[in-house]
PDB file of C-alpha atoms in Angstrom:
ATOM      1  CA  UNK R  63      -0.415   0.294   0.206  1.00 58.00           C
ATOM      2  CA  UNK R  64       1.175   3.504  -0.776  1.00 61.00           C
ATOM      3  CA  UNK R  65       1.191   5.985   1.472  1.00 67.00           C
ATOM      4  CA  UNK R  66      -0.315   9.388   0.856  1.00 65.00           C
ATOM      5  CA  UNK R  67       2.980  11.137   1.877  1.00 69.00           C
ATOM      6  CA  UNK R  68       5.098   9.676  -0.493  1.00 70.00           C
ATOM      7  CA  UNK R  69       2.612  10.513  -3.382  1.00 69.00           C
ATOM      8  CA  UNK R  70       3.740  13.794  -5.311  1.00 75.00           C
ATOM      9  CA  UNK R  71       0.651  16.700  -5.830  1.00 75.00           C
ATOM     10  CA  UNK R  72      -0.529  15.632  -9.343  1.00 80.00           C
ATOM     11  CA  UNK R  73      -0.562  11.940  -8.552  1.00 73.00           C
ATOM     12  CA  UNK R  74      -2.954  12.724  -5.381  1.00 74.00           C
ATOM     13  CA  UNK R  75      -5.190  14.445  -7.416  1.00 77.00           C
ATOM     14  CA  UNK R  76      -5.104  11.633 -10.045  1.00 78.00           C
ATOM     15  CA  UNK R  77      -5.789   9.110  -7.182  1.00 74.00           C
ATOM     16  CA  UNK R  78      -8.836  11.202  -5.659  1.00 73.00           C
ATOM     17  CA  UNK R  79     -10.027  11.562  -9.658  1.00 69.00           C
ATOM     18  CA  UNK R  80     -10.225   8.230  -9.677  1.00 72.00           C
ATOM     19  CA  UNK R  81     -11.846   7.707  -6.426  1.00 72.00           C
ATOM     20  CA  UNK R  82     -14.977  10.203  -7.340  1.00 70.00           C
ATOM     21  CA  UNK R  83     -15.767   8.144 -10.617  1.00 71.00           C
ATOM     22  CA  UNK R  84     -15.583   5.199  -8.123  1.00 68.00           C
ATOM     23  CA  UNK R  85     -17.615   6.880  -5.711  1.00 69.00           C
ATOM     24  CA  UNK R  86     -20.325   8.222  -8.772  1.00 71.00           C
ATOM     25  CA  UNK R  87     -23.082   6.446  -8.304  1.00 70.00           C
ATOM     26  CA  UNK R  88     -25.162   8.911  -5.500  1.00 81.00           C
ATOM     27  CA  UNK R  89     -27.038   6.308  -3.762  1.00 88.00           C
ATOM     28  CA  UNK R  90     -23.030   4.820  -2.809  1.00 89.00           C
ATOM     29  CA  UNK R  91     -22.860   6.354   0.452  1.00 89.00           C
ATOM     30  CA  UNK R  92     -26.542   5.650   2.207  1.00 89.00           C
ATOM     31  CA  UNK R  93     -26.192   1.817   0.661  1.00 93.00           C
ATOM     32  CA  UNK R  94     -22.722   1.952   2.509  1.00 92.00           C
ATOM     33  CA  UNK R  95     -24.125   3.192   5.679  1.00 90.00           C
ATOM     34  CA  UNK R  96     -27.174   0.629   5.083  1.00 93.00           C
ATOM     35  CA  UNK R  97     -25.089  -1.952   4.886  1.00 95.00           C
ATOM     36  CA  UNK R  98     -22.976  -1.322   8.099  1.00 92.00           C
ATOM     37  CA  UNK R  99     -24.608  -3.140  10.466  1.00 92.00           C
ATOM     38  CA  UNK R 100     -24.295  -6.074   8.267  1.00 95.00           C
ATOM     39  CA  UNK R 101     -25.491  -8.011   5.651  1.00 96.00           C
ATOM     40  CA  UNK R 102     -29.134  -7.431   4.204  1.00 96.00           C
ATOM     41  CA  UNK R 103     -31.473  -9.136   1.386  1.00 94.00           C
ATOM     42  CA  UNK R 104     -32.469  -6.995  -1.209  1.00 95.00           C
ATOM     43  CA  UNK R 105     -35.824  -5.705   0.158  1.00 93.00           C
ATOM     44  CA  UNK R 106     -34.452  -5.205   3.400  1.00 94.00           C
ATOM     45  CA  UNK R 107     -31.667  -2.728   1.891  1.00 95.00           C
ATOM     46  CA  UNK R 108     -34.931  -1.580   0.213  1.00 94.00           C
ATOM     47  CA  UNK R 109     -36.493  -0.920   3.073  1.00 93.00           C
ATOM     48  CA  UNK R 110     -34.067   0.691   5.362  1.00 92.00           C
ATOM     49  CA  UNK R 111     -33.117   3.306   1.770  1.00 91.00           C
ATOM     50  CA  UNK R 112     -36.674   4.254   1.742  1.00 89.00           C
ATOM     51  CA  UNK R 113     -37.307   4.926   6.026  1.00 85.00           C
ATOM     52  CA  UNK R 114     -35.422   7.954   6.362  1.00 72.00           C
ATOM     53  CA  UNK R 115     -37.375  10.215   8.654  1.00 68.00           C
ATOM     54  CA  UNK R 116     -37.462  13.870   7.913  1.00 64.00           C
ATOM     55  CA  UNK R 117     -37.223  15.621  11.818  1.00 64.00           C
ATOM     56  CA  UNK R 118     -39.953  18.002  11.724  1.00 66.00           C
ATOM     57  CA  UNK R 119     -39.490  21.583  11.420  1.00 66.00           C
ATOM     58  CA  UNK R 120     -36.957  20.206   8.457  1.00 64.00           C
ATOM     59  CA  UNK R 121     -38.003  21.836   4.967  1.00 62.00           C
ATOM     60  CA  UNK R 122     -36.245  19.334   2.100  1.00 61.00           C
ATOM     61  CA  UNK R 123     -38.116  16.758   1.057  1.00 65.00           C
ATOM     62  CA  UNK R 124     -37.462  12.901   1.727  1.00 69.00           C
ATOM     63  CA  UNK R 125     -34.873  11.341  -0.276  1.00 75.00           C
ATOM     64  CA  UNK R 126     -36.602   8.443  -2.203  1.00 82.00           C
ATOM     65  CA  UNK R 127     -34.455   5.825  -3.901  1.00 87.00           C
ATOM     66  CA  UNK R 128     -35.953   3.446  -6.850  1.00 92.00           C
ATOM     67  CA  UNK R 129     -35.224  -0.046  -6.911  1.00 93.00           C
ATOM     68  CA  UNK R 130     -33.594   0.639 -10.798  1.00 94.00           C
ATOM     69  CA  UNK R 131     -31.046   2.486  -8.959  1.00 92.00           C
ATOM     70  CA  UNK R 132     -30.716   0.696  -5.980  1.00 95.00           C
ATOM     71  CA  UNK R 133     -29.926  -2.228  -8.469  1.00 95.00           C
ATOM     72  CA  UNK R 134     -27.509   0.274 -11.057  1.00 93.00           C
ATOM     73  CA  UNK R 135     -25.608   1.092  -7.531  1.00 94.00           C
ATOM     74  CA  UNK R 136     -25.325  -2.332  -6.025  1.00 96.00           C
ATOM     75  CA  UNK R 137     -24.045  -3.291  -9.615  1.00 95.00           C
ATOM     76  CA  UNK R 138     -21.596  -0.647  -9.814  1.00 93.00           C
ATOM     77  CA  UNK R 139     -20.453  -1.175  -6.333  1.00 93.00           C
ATOM     78  CA  UNK R 140     -19.993  -5.169  -6.521  1.00 95.00           C
ATOM     79  CA  UNK R 141     -18.270  -4.354 -10.305  1.00 93.00           C
ATOM     80  CA  UNK R 142     -16.064  -2.392  -8.288  1.00 92.00           C
ATOM     81  CA  UNK R 143     -15.751  -4.737  -5.078  1.00 94.00           C
ATOM     82  CA  UNK R 144     -16.963  -2.722  -2.597  1.00 94.00           C
ATOM     83  CA  UNK R 145     -20.615  -4.916  -2.358  1.00 97.00           C
ATOM     84  CA  UNK R 146     -20.593  -8.898  -2.675  1.00 97.00           C
ATOM     85  CA  UNK R 147     -23.536 -10.693  -2.690  1.00 96.00           C
ATOM     86  CA  UNK R 148     -25.073 -14.080  -3.146  1.00 95.00           C
ATOM     87  CA  UNK R 149     -28.317 -15.714  -4.168  1.00 93.00           C
ATOM     88  CA  UNK R 150     -30.336 -17.470  -1.806  1.00 84.00           C
ATOM     89  CA  UNK R 151     -30.420 -21.446  -3.085  1.00 85.00           C
ATOM     90  CA  UNK R 152     -34.382 -22.078  -2.179  1.00 83.00           C
ATOM     91  CA  UNK R 153     -37.492 -20.383  -3.103  1.00 83.00           C
ATOM     92  CA  UNK R 154     -38.304 -16.922  -2.735  1.00 80.00           C
ATOM     93  CA  UNK R 155     -35.169 -16.647  -4.745  1.00 83.00           C
ATOM     94  CA  UNK R 156     -33.882 -13.235  -2.855  1.00 89.00           C
ATOM     95  CA  UNK R 157     -30.680 -11.823  -2.888  1.00 94.00           C
ATOM     96  CA  UNK R 158     -28.537 -10.668   0.394  1.00 96.00           C
ATOM     97  CA  UNK R 159     -25.972  -7.999  -0.406  1.00 97.00           C
ATOM     98  CA  UNK R 160     -23.042  -7.473   2.286  1.00 97.00           C
ATOM     99  CA  UNK R 161     -19.836  -5.066   2.105  1.00 97.00           C
ATOM    100  CA  UNK R 162     -16.672  -6.185   1.250  1.00 97.00           C
ATOM    101  CA  UNK R 163     -13.320  -5.134   3.886  1.00 96.00           C
ATOM    102  CA  UNK R 164     -12.583  -2.370   1.299  1.00 93.00           C
ATOM    103  CA  UNK R 165     -16.152  -1.307   1.658  1.00 94.00           C
ATOM    104  CA  UNK R 166     -15.757  -1.469   5.299  1.00 94.00           C
ATOM    105  CA  UNK R 167     -13.179   1.128   5.169  1.00 92.00           C
ATOM    106  CA  UNK R 168     -14.624   3.483   3.559  1.00 90.00           C
ATOM    107  CA  UNK R 169     -17.619   3.647   5.810  1.00 90.00           C
ATOM    108  CA  UNK R 170     -15.030   4.378   8.283  1.00 88.00           C
ATOM    109  CA  UNK R 171     -14.541   7.672   6.102  1.00 85.00           C
ATOM    110  CA  UNK R 172     -18.438   8.454   5.850  1.00 83.00           C
ATOM    111  CA  UNK R 173     -19.308   9.486   9.724  1.00 82.00           C
ATOM    112  CA  UNK R 174     -17.134  12.070   9.687  1.00 86.00           C
ATOM    113  CA  UNK R 175     -18.685  13.373   6.221  1.00 84.00           C
ATOM    114  CA  UNK R 176     -22.019  13.047   8.104  1.00 82.00           C
ATOM    115  CA  UNK R 177     -20.316  14.576  10.873  1.00 87.00           C
ATOM    116  CA  UNK R 178     -19.176  17.713   8.573  1.00 87.00           C
ATOM    117  CA  UNK R 179     -22.544  18.091   6.633  1.00 84.00           C
ATOM    118  CA  UNK R 180     -24.197  18.555  10.220  1.00 83.00           C
ATOM    119  CA  UNK R 181     -21.713  21.192  11.447  1.00 89.00           C
ATOM    120  CA  UNK R 182     -22.422  22.938   8.014  1.00 87.00           C
ATOM    121  CA  UNK R 183     -25.738  22.424   7.197  1.00 85.00           C
ATOM    122  CA  UNK R 184     -26.639  26.101   6.257  1.00 87.00           C
ATOM    123  CA  UNK R 185     -24.336  25.365   3.050  1.00 87.00           C
ATOM    124  CA  UNK R 186     -26.624  22.333   2.477  1.00 83.00           C
ATOM    125  CA  UNK R 187     -29.337  24.440   2.734  1.00 84.00           C
ATOM    126  CA  UNK R 188     -28.325  26.845   0.679  1.00 87.00           C
ATOM    127  CA  UNK R 189     -27.289  24.285  -2.099  1.00 84.00           C
ATOM    128  CA  UNK R 190     -30.305  22.818  -1.978  1.00 81.00           C
ATOM    129  CA  UNK R 191     -32.557  26.305  -2.408  1.00 85.00           C
ATOM    130  CA  UNK R 192     -29.671  26.790  -5.441  1.00 88.00           C
ATOM    131  CA  UNK R 193     -30.718  23.501  -6.375  1.00 82.00           C
ATOM    132  CA  UNK R 194     -34.288  24.435  -6.281  1.00 83.00           C
ATOM    133  CA  UNK R 195     -34.467  27.209  -8.568  1.00 88.00           C
ATOM    134  CA  UNK R 196     -32.193  26.083 -11.098  1.00 88.00           C
ATOM    135  CA  UNK R 197     -35.156  23.228 -11.665  1.00 84.00           C
ATOM    136  CA  UNK R 198     -37.659  25.708 -11.627  1.00 87.00           C
ATOM    137  CA  UNK R 199     -35.827  28.025 -14.206  1.00 89.00           C
ATOM    138  CA  UNK R 200     -35.460  24.585 -16.252  1.00 88.00           C
ATOM    139  CA  UNK R 201     -39.385  23.165 -15.937  1.00 86.00           C
ATOM    140  CA  UNK R 202     -40.354  26.886 -16.972  1.00 80.00           C
ATOM    141  CA  UNK R 203     -40.889  28.159 -13.736  1.00 63.00           C
ATOM    142  CA  UNK R 204     -44.260  26.214 -13.262  1.00 54.00           C
ATOM    143  CA  UNK R 205     -46.038  29.360 -14.016  1.00 53.00           C
ATOM    144  CA  UNK R 206     -47.756  28.233 -17.481  1.00 50.00           C
ATOM    145  CA  UNK R 207     -51.095  29.383 -18.720  1.00 49.00           C
ATOM    146  CA  UNK R 208     -52.995  26.400 -20.306  1.00 49.00           C
ATOM    147  CA  UNK R 209     -53.891  26.900 -23.713  1.00 47.00           C
ATOM    148  CA  UNK R 210     -57.015  27.650 -24.799  1.00 48.00           C
ATOM    149  CA  UNK R 211     -58.719  25.291 -28.140  1.00 47.00           C
TER     150      UNK R 211
END
């Protein structure tokens, strides 16, 4: 294993770029956290990811993952050695997923990121507002009048 101190600045940037690509799917951190408690069947994982509770008084919407997005995320993670899976040998033929040793290490890095997010919630709220405004403009502002005739 190479130590970060042994790498040049450009090498570090290349590694960070590659890491960003590996961590590409938006739901990857959520899957890491959900599976950090141990193996889960696909349906249990989906249920866990859909069980977010938005505290009273919060203004942001509850994130909802679609089955196709979870499937793509799990395949992505499996191809990169972050998730392992096993299909149940008997009916109802469910699939169980768990984190690889490398992914377990990665989950240790997600917790400090969540702590940072909690400490800088104002920055996240500003980004949410900007995202909502861009979406509103893209969709024509939502003030379209119906056509007559």
